[in-house]
């Protein structure tokens, strides 16, 4: 099982978490290379269909992260992201998507070490859960049946 | 057919020490659509950029991916290189393999794989980039200054002297702020009002400055260069154009016992009043909560005595709309009141006052005309205790920060006290003496050496009353932590400087952020100390954090410089990465169904309703329309749109989905 290296996709906002991950770099704090960062202008832009798309395309875990509440560069985008996450989580439960594989967090532009922590803990967590084969192998045919 | 160029930067050894750059370049060359791939030591250097420019021309590239540092660092550099080569600058993307890869991972196959994945993902994205034109917006060359304290006055005068119009809004009936309340200023002991009031008069007389006192900002809409501000001018009950400031009304008003806010409750004022004699403008206001006429419907004595007939009892609040290009927040600070401290008697002892009250007492124009007197019985205090850090640097009180000005003004208070009460003794309980600043340390030394201030390093645990005296119990940490008990006549608490009342509300109106202590946040603590995260809105003075006068003035001049730069051209260039609603041919016109779910989520009110009509003027369909001048490109509307009719340039649905696809289907 230790051979398993999960694929983790991180959907982050440009102003806080992307900058926070930049700070992790400038501070040379090491973290797992299993994560791939996708940059958005704001967490409010993140269409949660992208999350299901990511799972369908082979992701084992997903991180969504933006500015702390009240710190959004666009004032309120992160609040909409949070609301949508609450609803989406219920939908996931209904559809049988494992919500343990989705980590929702706030990382500010000053929290370089927090970003490294989140990636590392998510990585360990996903390694424990194993590959998300039950979703990856799901074909349209299965759904129709 | 896309012809994408990939440029892998070694960044000296910053990237190449961890990531195998030639290998990444080799693999990238085989990605579909990649026409050219190369690695180079320093892509951002002059030869590196020429390499990019030449490759674009030679290989007729339709888009480039520069795989190097964070786009927050060098995206503008490579966009310029594209423009130089004749390629639209928005056909450039950066793959971050330094901050997000080489600096945070160990050397190895997995790190190389990550770099390759990141490049592939950006190649897929850039194939779907649209050529965009930057947006030009006009600039209204008028600045709004909120707050008329020393910072606001400085900012307004500097901007006005640069030749631009300024609108100043002040909440109180007069400008001047806290500085007008001070007696003398450290470290020179020059009289605060003597240096401030000429500046206040200058504001009133400057033809470029429009001053609204007794007014507050009601709402702010728009964006840098084009803000629309509504100002609520509260009813003064006076016709300002007629009032000549004779002051007859204030002397005749029968209400005389209203606690005076300017004197911090240590003096009284009538219901129709000017806050202090040097007030600018010198126009009284009627305090409607305390005026006999407004309470009982009878009185109007002021009206009887007003010769120019300027009293207007039926005046109403006025909403004034102004168009401005930039905003400076100079709303200042407040001090914690003595009732904040249970250990010091919750403010119930009359002879325990705060630092600002002591300032009024020491001021020649104050309630005691400059004499130091116990508020309880008017006696001259022979023993006075100053408590520094009252509230500040105390996590238990929720104020972890240092209020910065208290060490200096406490030393000043001790000096002023000694100058006025020659046979008195001043004790100062302190944690540390923080006197960093030009001539500041010399000033505190002067308090100790010349004016014999007794500095005791320790905290005061409690103060209680005994036989008309205040017993101050403290500790002296430099004397084996011995308990010190002082029978004092008066105590002055150097209470913490805190954010002004209404700071959060203003922050929300302006869309700027604030910290956990409700002080406004600067865009960058070191390199952008006077900017906020919202373009065109700036900060000066103690609304940002506790600041002394020279710092506030310096910040205000900084803001004026920034605003003058902004006003130096008549047009601003903005990034075109904004949202748009799709358009198709008739009879559908758009896939937008007109549900307008997008409207309430837009933080900038940028989404409007657009009616499609036929030639006869009959309504065919109502669509969402995004005002490109207002949209800031957050994309919240894109995610909420049920019919997927809204998209955002730079982060289109196609781009994002293909990024995810490229990442995982390797």
Short mmCIF file of N, CA and C in Angstrom, two decimals, chain A residues 5 7-9 11-12 14-50 53-60 70-78 80-81 84 109 115 123, chain B residues 14 69-73 75 93-96 98-106 110-111 113-115 117-118 121 125 508 511-514 533-534 600-604 632-640 644 647-648 651-654 656-657 659-661 663-666:
data_model
loop_
_atom_site.label_atom_id
_atom_site.label_comp_id
_atom_site.label_asym_id
_atom_site.label_seq_id
_atom_site.Cartn_x
_atom_site.Cartn_y
_atom_site.Cartn_z
N UNK A 5 0.84 6.16 -4.67
CA UNK A 5 0.99 7.61 -4.61
C UNK A 5 -0.28 8.24 -5.16
N UNK A 7 -3.23 10.78 -6.47
CA UNK A 7 -3.29 12.00 -7.28
C UNK A 7 -4.23 12.97 -6.56
N UNK A 8 -3.65 14.08 -6.16
CA UNK A 8 -4.47 15.06 -5.45
C UNK A 8 -4.53 16.35 -6.28
N UNK A 9 -5.72 16.84 -6.49
CA UNK A 9 -5.88 18.10 -7.23
C UNK A 9 -6.30 19.18 -6.24
N UNK A 11 -7.82 22.92 -5.88
CA UNK A 11 -8.47 24.07 -6.53
C UNK A 11 -8.31 25.25 -5.57
N UNK A 12 -7.53 26.22 -5.97
CA UNK A 12 -7.23 27.32 -5.04
C UNK A 12 -7.51 28.67 -5.68
N UNK A 14 -6.55 32.66 -6.42
CA UNK A 14 -5.32 33.34 -6.82
C UNK A 14 -4.73 34.18 -5.69
N UNK A 15 -5.61 34.77 -4.86
CA UNK A 15 -5.15 35.84 -3.98
C UNK A 15 -4.64 35.35 -2.64
N UNK A 16 -5.24 34.28 -2.11
CA UNK A 16 -4.80 33.82 -0.79
C UNK A 16 -4.03 32.53 -0.89
N UNK A 17 -4.71 31.43 -1.26
CA UNK A 17 -4.05 30.14 -1.16
C UNK A 17 -2.93 30.00 -2.19
N UNK A 18 -3.14 30.50 -3.43
CA UNK A 18 -2.07 30.40 -4.42
C UNK A 18 -0.85 31.16 -3.91
N UNK A 19 -1.11 32.36 -3.37
CA UNK A 19 -0.01 33.16 -2.83
C UNK A 19 0.59 32.50 -1.59
N UNK A 20 -0.28 31.84 -0.80
CA UNK A 20 0.21 31.11 0.37
C UNK A 20 1.12 29.97 -0.05
N UNK A 21 0.74 29.26 -1.14
CA UNK A 21 1.57 28.16 -1.64
C UNK A 21 2.88 28.72 -2.21
N UNK A 22 2.82 29.92 -2.78
CA UNK A 22 4.06 30.59 -3.22
C UNK A 22 4.97 30.83 -2.02
N UNK A 23 4.36 31.23 -0.91
CA UNK A 23 5.14 31.50 0.30
C UNK A 23 5.77 30.21 0.84
N UNK A 24 5.02 29.10 0.73
CA UNK A 24 5.59 27.81 1.12
C UNK A 24 6.87 27.59 0.34
N UNK A 25 6.82 27.93 -0.96
CA UNK A 25 8.00 27.80 -1.81
C UNK A 25 9.12 28.71 -1.38
N UNK A 26 8.82 29.98 -1.20
CA UNK A 26 9.89 30.92 -0.81
C UNK A 26 10.46 30.56 0.55
N UNK A 27 9.64 29.93 1.41
CA UNK A 27 10.15 29.52 2.73
C UNK A 27 10.81 28.15 2.67
N UNK A 28 10.79 27.52 1.49
CA UNK A 28 11.41 26.20 1.28
C UNK A 28 10.87 25.15 2.24
N UNK A 29 9.56 25.18 2.49
CA UNK A 29 8.95 24.14 3.35
C UNK A 29 8.56 22.99 2.43
N UNK A 30 9.03 21.78 2.76
CA UNK A 30 8.81 20.63 1.87
C UNK A 30 7.44 20.01 2.09
N UNK A 31 6.82 19.59 0.99
CA UNK A 31 5.59 18.80 1.10
C UNK A 31 5.51 17.80 -0.03
N UNK A 32 4.49 16.95 0.05
CA UNK A 32 4.39 15.85 -0.89
C UNK A 32 4.20 16.34 -2.33
N UNK A 33 4.90 15.75 -3.30
CA UNK A 33 4.74 16.17 -4.71
C UNK A 33 3.50 15.58 -5.38
N UNK A 34 2.61 14.96 -4.60
CA UNK A 34 1.44 14.33 -5.23
C UNK A 34 0.33 15.32 -5.57
N UNK A 35 0.53 16.57 -5.19
CA UNK A 35 -0.55 17.54 -5.40
C UNK A 35 -0.30 18.35 -6.67
N UNK A 36 -1.39 18.68 -7.38
CA UNK A 36 -1.32 19.54 -8.57
C UNK A 36 -2.26 20.71 -8.31
N UNK A 37 -1.73 21.91 -8.48
CA UNK A 37 -2.53 23.09 -8.14
C UNK A 37 -3.19 23.68 -9.38
N UNK A 38 -4.48 23.91 -9.30
CA UNK A 38 -5.21 24.59 -10.37
C UNK A 38 -5.63 25.95 -9.84
N UNK A 39 -5.23 26.99 -10.55
CA UNK A 39 -5.47 28.34 -10.07
C UNK A 39 -6.79 28.92 -10.58
N UNK A 40 -7.56 29.49 -9.67
CA UNK A 40 -8.81 30.18 -10.01
C UNK A 40 -8.70 31.63 -9.53
N UNK A 41 -9.52 32.52 -10.09
CA UNK A 41 -9.44 33.89 -9.55
C UNK A 41 -9.94 33.93 -8.12
N UNK A 42 -10.93 33.08 -7.80
CA UNK A 42 -11.58 33.16 -6.49
C UNK A 42 -12.23 31.81 -6.25
N UNK A 43 -12.37 31.40 -5.00
CA UNK A 43 -13.07 30.13 -4.74
C UNK A 43 -14.52 30.21 -5.22
N UNK A 44 -15.04 31.44 -5.29
CA UNK A 44 -16.41 31.63 -5.79
C UNK A 44 -16.55 31.19 -7.24
N UNK A 45 -15.43 31.15 -7.98
CA UNK A 45 -15.44 30.74 -9.39
C UNK A 45 -15.52 29.22 -9.52
N UNK A 46 -15.19 28.49 -8.47
CA UNK A 46 -15.06 27.04 -8.60
C UNK A 46 -16.42 26.39 -8.74
N UNK A 47 -16.61 25.84 -9.92
CA UNK A 47 -17.82 25.11 -10.22
C UNK A 47 -17.59 23.70 -9.68
N UNK A 48 -18.45 23.24 -8.77
CA UNK A 48 -18.19 21.95 -8.14
C UNK A 48 -18.32 20.77 -9.09
N UNK A 49 -18.85 21.02 -10.30
CA UNK A 49 -18.83 19.96 -11.30
C UNK A 49 -17.40 19.57 -11.63
N UNK A 50 -16.49 20.57 -11.46
CA UNK A 50 -15.07 20.28 -11.72
C UNK A 50 -14.54 19.22 -10.76
N UNK A 53 -15.67 15.99 -12.02
CA UNK A 53 -14.87 15.75 -13.24
C UNK A 53 -13.48 15.24 -12.85
N UNK A 54 -12.89 15.87 -11.81
CA UNK A 54 -11.56 15.47 -11.38
C UNK A 54 -11.57 14.03 -10.89
N UNK A 55 -12.57 13.66 -10.10
CA UNK A 55 -12.66 12.28 -9.63
C UNK A 55 -12.82 11.33 -10.81
N UNK A 56 -13.68 11.72 -11.74
CA UNK A 56 -13.93 10.86 -12.89
C UNK A 56 -12.67 10.68 -13.72
N UNK A 57 -11.82 11.72 -13.76
CA UNK A 57 -10.61 11.65 -14.57
C UNK A 57 -9.47 10.97 -13.84
N UNK A 58 -9.67 10.60 -12.60
CA UNK A 58 -8.62 9.82 -11.93
C UNK A 58 -8.06 10.42 -10.66
N UNK A 59 -8.64 11.49 -10.13
CA UNK A 59 -8.12 12.04 -8.88
C UNK A 59 -8.53 11.15 -7.71
N UNK A 60 -7.64 11.07 -6.74
CA UNK A 60 -7.96 10.30 -5.54
C UNK A 60 -8.38 11.20 -4.39
N UNK A 70 -14.20 36.76 5.36
CA UNK A 70 -13.99 38.20 5.52
C UNK A 70 -12.72 38.72 4.85
N UNK A 71 -11.84 37.82 4.36
CA UNK A 71 -10.60 38.28 3.75
C UNK A 71 -10.64 38.17 2.24
N UNK A 72 -11.77 37.75 1.68
CA UNK A 72 -11.83 37.50 0.24
C UNK A 72 -11.45 38.77 -0.51
N UNK A 73 -10.60 38.60 -1.51
CA UNK A 73 -10.19 39.72 -2.34
C UNK A 73 -11.40 40.37 -3.00
N UNK A 74 -12.39 39.52 -3.29
CA UNK A 74 -13.61 40.03 -3.93
C UNK A 74 -14.75 40.12 -2.91
N UNK A 75 -14.39 40.30 -1.66
CA UNK A 75 -15.33 40.49 -0.54
C UNK A 75 -16.10 39.25 -0.10
N UNK A 76 -16.75 38.56 -1.07
CA UNK A 76 -17.69 37.54 -0.62
C UNK A 76 -17.62 36.22 -1.38
N UNK A 77 -16.72 36.08 -2.34
CA UNK A 77 -16.67 34.85 -3.15
C UNK A 77 -16.51 33.60 -2.30
N UNK A 78 -15.67 33.70 -1.26
CA UNK A 78 -15.43 32.50 -0.43
C UNK A 78 -16.67 32.09 0.35
N UNK A 80 -19.72 32.24 -0.88
CA UNK A 80 -20.52 31.46 -1.81
C UNK A 80 -19.91 30.07 -2.00
N UNK A 81 -18.57 30.03 -2.00
CA UNK A 81 -17.90 28.74 -2.14
C UNK A 81 -18.27 27.85 -0.96
N UNK A 84 -21.89 26.69 -1.20
CA UNK A 84 -22.03 25.70 -2.26
C UNK A 84 -21.44 24.37 -1.79
N UNK A 109 -2.54 34.17 2.40
CA UNK A 109 -1.28 34.41 1.70
C UNK A 109 -0.10 34.40 2.67
N UNK A 115 -0.26 25.57 4.43
CA UNK A 115 -0.48 24.93 3.13
C UNK A 115 0.25 23.59 3.08
N UNK A 123 -2.58 14.08 1.92
CA UNK A 123 -1.85 13.00 1.24
C UNK A 123 -1.89 11.72 2.09
N UNK B 14 17.89 27.27 -9.11
CA UNK B 14 16.68 27.22 -8.28
C UNK B 14 15.72 26.14 -8.73
N UNK B 69 8.88 30.57 -12.63
CA UNK B 69 8.43 30.92 -11.28
C UNK B 69 6.92 31.16 -11.26
N UNK B 70 6.45 31.73 -10.13
CA UNK B 70 5.03 31.99 -9.98
C UNK B 70 4.58 33.09 -10.95
N UNK B 71 3.37 32.93 -11.52
CA UNK B 71 2.87 34.01 -12.40
C UNK B 71 2.73 35.34 -11.66
N UNK B 72 2.64 35.25 -10.33
CA UNK B 72 2.55 36.48 -9.56
C UNK B 72 3.84 37.26 -9.63
N UNK B 73 4.91 36.56 -10.08
CA UNK B 73 6.23 37.19 -10.14
C UNK B 73 6.49 37.77 -11.54
N UNK B 75 4.67 37.04 -14.72
CA UNK B 75 3.69 37.01 -15.81
C UNK B 75 3.72 38.30 -16.63
N UNK B 93 0.86 31.82 -20.86
CA UNK B 93 0.55 31.27 -19.53
C UNK B 93 1.85 30.86 -18.87
N UNK B 94 1.84 30.84 -17.54
CA UNK B 94 3.03 30.41 -16.83
C UNK B 94 2.74 29.14 -16.05
N UNK B 95 3.67 28.19 -16.15
CA UNK B 95 3.58 26.97 -15.34
C UNK B 95 4.53 27.17 -14.17
N UNK B 96 4.00 27.09 -13.00
CA UNK B 96 4.80 27.39 -11.81
C UNK B 96 5.56 26.14 -11.36
N UNK B 98 8.63 26.49 -9.84
CA UNK B 98 9.61 26.89 -8.83
C UNK B 98 8.96 26.90 -7.44
N UNK B 99 8.14 27.89 -7.16
CA UNK B 99 7.49 27.96 -5.84
C UNK B 99 6.65 26.72 -5.54
N UNK B 100 5.99 26.17 -6.60
CA UNK B 100 5.08 25.06 -6.36
C UNK B 100 5.72 23.71 -6.67
N UNK B 101 7.01 23.70 -7.02
CA UNK B 101 7.61 22.41 -7.37
C UNK B 101 9.04 22.29 -6.86
N UNK B 102 9.96 22.98 -7.51
CA UNK B 102 11.38 22.72 -7.17
C UNK B 102 11.73 23.14 -5.75
N UNK B 103 11.09 24.17 -5.25
CA UNK B 103 11.43 24.65 -3.91
C UNK B 103 10.77 23.84 -2.79
N UNK B 104 9.74 23.07 -3.14
CA UNK B 104 9.00 22.39 -2.07
C UNK B 104 9.09 20.87 -2.13
N UNK B 105 9.75 20.35 -3.17
CA UNK B 105 9.84 18.90 -3.26
C UNK B 105 11.31 18.48 -3.36
N UNK B 106 11.55 17.19 -3.07
CA UNK B 106 12.90 16.65 -3.19
C UNK B 106 13.14 16.24 -4.65
N UNK B 110 9.22 11.70 -9.11
CA UNK B 110 7.88 12.23 -8.84
C UNK B 110 7.85 13.75 -9.02
N UNK B 111 8.96 14.39 -8.66
CA UNK B 111 9.04 15.85 -8.83
C UNK B 111 9.10 16.19 -10.32
N UNK B 113 7.91 14.39 -12.68
CA UNK B 113 6.59 14.09 -13.22
C UNK B 113 5.63 15.24 -12.94
N UNK B 114 5.76 15.81 -11.75
CA UNK B 114 4.88 16.92 -11.40
C UNK B 114 5.14 18.10 -12.34
N UNK B 115 6.44 18.41 -12.57
CA UNK B 115 6.77 19.52 -13.46
C UNK B 115 6.18 19.28 -14.84
N UNK B 117 3.60 17.37 -15.63
CA UNK B 117 2.14 17.49 -15.55
C UNK B 117 1.69 18.95 -15.57
N UNK B 118 2.42 19.76 -14.80
CA UNK B 118 2.04 21.18 -14.71
C UNK B 118 2.20 21.84 -16.07
N UNK B 121 -0.59 20.71 -18.38
CA UNK B 121 -1.86 21.34 -18.03
C UNK B 121 -1.92 22.79 -18.57
N UNK B 125 -4.28 24.55 -21.41
CA UNK B 125 -5.01 25.78 -21.11
C UNK B 125 -4.76 26.84 -22.18
N UNK B 508 -16.95 47.52 5.07
CA UNK B 508 -17.87 46.77 4.22
C UNK B 508 -18.43 47.64 3.10
N UNK B 511 -15.56 47.81 0.60
CA UNK B 511 -14.98 46.53 0.17
C UNK B 511 -13.49 46.46 0.46
N UNK B 512 -13.07 46.92 1.63
CA UNK B 512 -11.66 46.74 2.01
C UNK B 512 -11.63 45.83 3.22
N UNK B 513 -10.48 45.20 3.46
CA UNK B 513 -10.44 44.24 4.56
C UNK B 513 -9.88 44.89 5.82
N UNK B 514 -10.15 44.24 6.95
CA UNK B 514 -9.66 44.74 8.23
C UNK B 514 -9.21 43.56 9.06
N UNK B 533 -6.33 46.40 -0.50
CA UNK B 533 -6.45 45.40 -1.56
C UNK B 533 -7.41 45.81 -2.65
N UNK B 534 -8.17 46.86 -2.42
CA UNK B 534 -9.07 47.35 -3.45
C UNK B 534 -8.39 48.50 -4.17
N UNK B 600 -27.58 38.78 -7.52
CA UNK B 600 -27.29 39.00 -6.10
C UNK B 600 -25.90 38.52 -5.66
N UNK B 601 -25.28 37.59 -6.37
CA UNK B 601 -23.98 37.10 -5.90
C UNK B 601 -22.83 38.02 -6.33
N UNK B 602 -23.09 38.92 -7.27
CA UNK B 602 -22.01 39.79 -7.75
C UNK B 602 -21.66 40.82 -6.67
N UNK B 603 -20.41 40.83 -6.20
CA UNK B 603 -20.06 41.79 -5.15
C UNK B 603 -19.96 43.22 -5.67
N UNK B 604 -19.98 43.40 -6.97
CA UNK B 604 -19.73 44.74 -7.53
C UNK B 604 -20.95 45.33 -8.24
N UNK B 632 -14.88 42.84 -11.77
CA UNK B 632 -13.50 42.71 -11.31
C UNK B 632 -12.94 41.31 -11.58
N UNK B 633 -13.77 40.43 -12.12
CA UNK B 633 -13.27 39.13 -12.54
C UNK B 633 -13.16 38.08 -11.45
N UNK B 634 -14.10 38.05 -10.49
CA UNK B 634 -14.02 37.01 -9.45
C UNK B 634 -14.59 35.70 -9.96
N UNK B 635 -15.58 35.80 -10.85
CA UNK B 635 -16.12 34.58 -11.44
C UNK B 635 -17.20 33.89 -10.63
N UNK B 636 -17.68 34.51 -9.58
CA UNK B 636 -18.72 33.86 -8.77
C UNK B 636 -19.98 33.62 -9.60
N UNK B 637 -20.27 34.54 -10.53
CA UNK B 637 -21.44 34.39 -11.38
C UNK B 637 -21.30 33.20 -12.32
N UNK B 638 -20.06 32.89 -12.71
CA UNK B 638 -19.83 31.78 -13.64
C UNK B 638 -20.24 30.47 -12.98
N UNK B 639 -19.85 30.33 -11.71
CA UNK B 639 -20.14 29.08 -11.03
C UNK B 639 -21.62 28.95 -10.70
N UNK B 640 -22.30 30.08 -10.51
CA UNK B 640 -23.71 30.01 -10.09
C UNK B 640 -24.64 29.84 -11.28
N UNK B 644 -25.03 27.78 -17.74
CA UNK B 644 -23.64 27.91 -18.20
C UNK B 644 -23.52 28.98 -19.29
N UNK B 647 -19.27 33.08 -18.75
CA UNK B 647 -17.92 32.54 -18.71
C UNK B 647 -16.98 33.68 -18.37
N UNK B 648 -15.76 33.34 -18.02
CA UNK B 648 -14.83 34.41 -17.62
C UNK B 648 -13.52 34.24 -18.36
N UNK B 651 -10.11 32.26 -17.34
CA UNK B 651 -10.47 31.06 -16.56
C UNK B 651 -11.77 30.49 -17.11
N UNK B 652 -11.86 30.34 -18.42
CA UNK B 652 -13.11 29.86 -19.01
C UNK B 652 -13.36 28.41 -18.61
N UNK B 653 -14.62 28.00 -18.73
CA UNK B 653 -14.96 26.61 -18.40
C UNK B 653 -14.11 25.65 -19.23
N UNK B 654 -13.97 25.96 -20.52
CA UNK B 654 -13.15 25.11 -21.40
C UNK B 654 -11.73 24.98 -20.87
N UNK B 656 -10.60 25.50 -17.77
CA UNK B 656 -10.48 24.83 -16.49
C UNK B 656 -10.69 23.32 -16.64
N UNK B 657 -11.70 22.93 -17.44
CA UNK B 657 -11.95 21.50 -17.61
C UNK B 657 -10.78 20.83 -18.33
N UNK B 659 -7.71 21.76 -18.21
CA UNK B 659 -6.60 21.68 -17.26
C UNK B 659 -6.72 20.42 -16.42
N UNK B 660 -7.93 20.22 -15.88
CA UNK B 660 -8.16 19.06 -15.02
C UNK B 660 -7.96 17.77 -15.82
N UNK B 661 -8.47 17.78 -17.04
CA UNK B 661 -8.34 16.63 -17.92
C UNK B 661 -6.88 16.30 -18.18
N UNK B 663 -4.30 17.11 -16.49
CA UNK B 663 -3.58 16.73 -15.28
C UNK B 663 -3.65 15.26 -15.01
N UNK B 664 -4.87 14.71 -15.22
CA UNK B 664 -5.12 13.38 -14.72
C UNK B 664 -5.01 12.31 -15.79
N UNK B 665 -5.24 12.69 -17.04
CA UNK B 665 -5.15 11.67 -18.09
C UNK B 665 -3.79 11.69 -18.76
N UNK B 666 -2.78 11.43 -17.99
CA UNK B 666 -1.44 11.48 -18.58
C UNK B 666 -1.06 10.10 -19.12
#
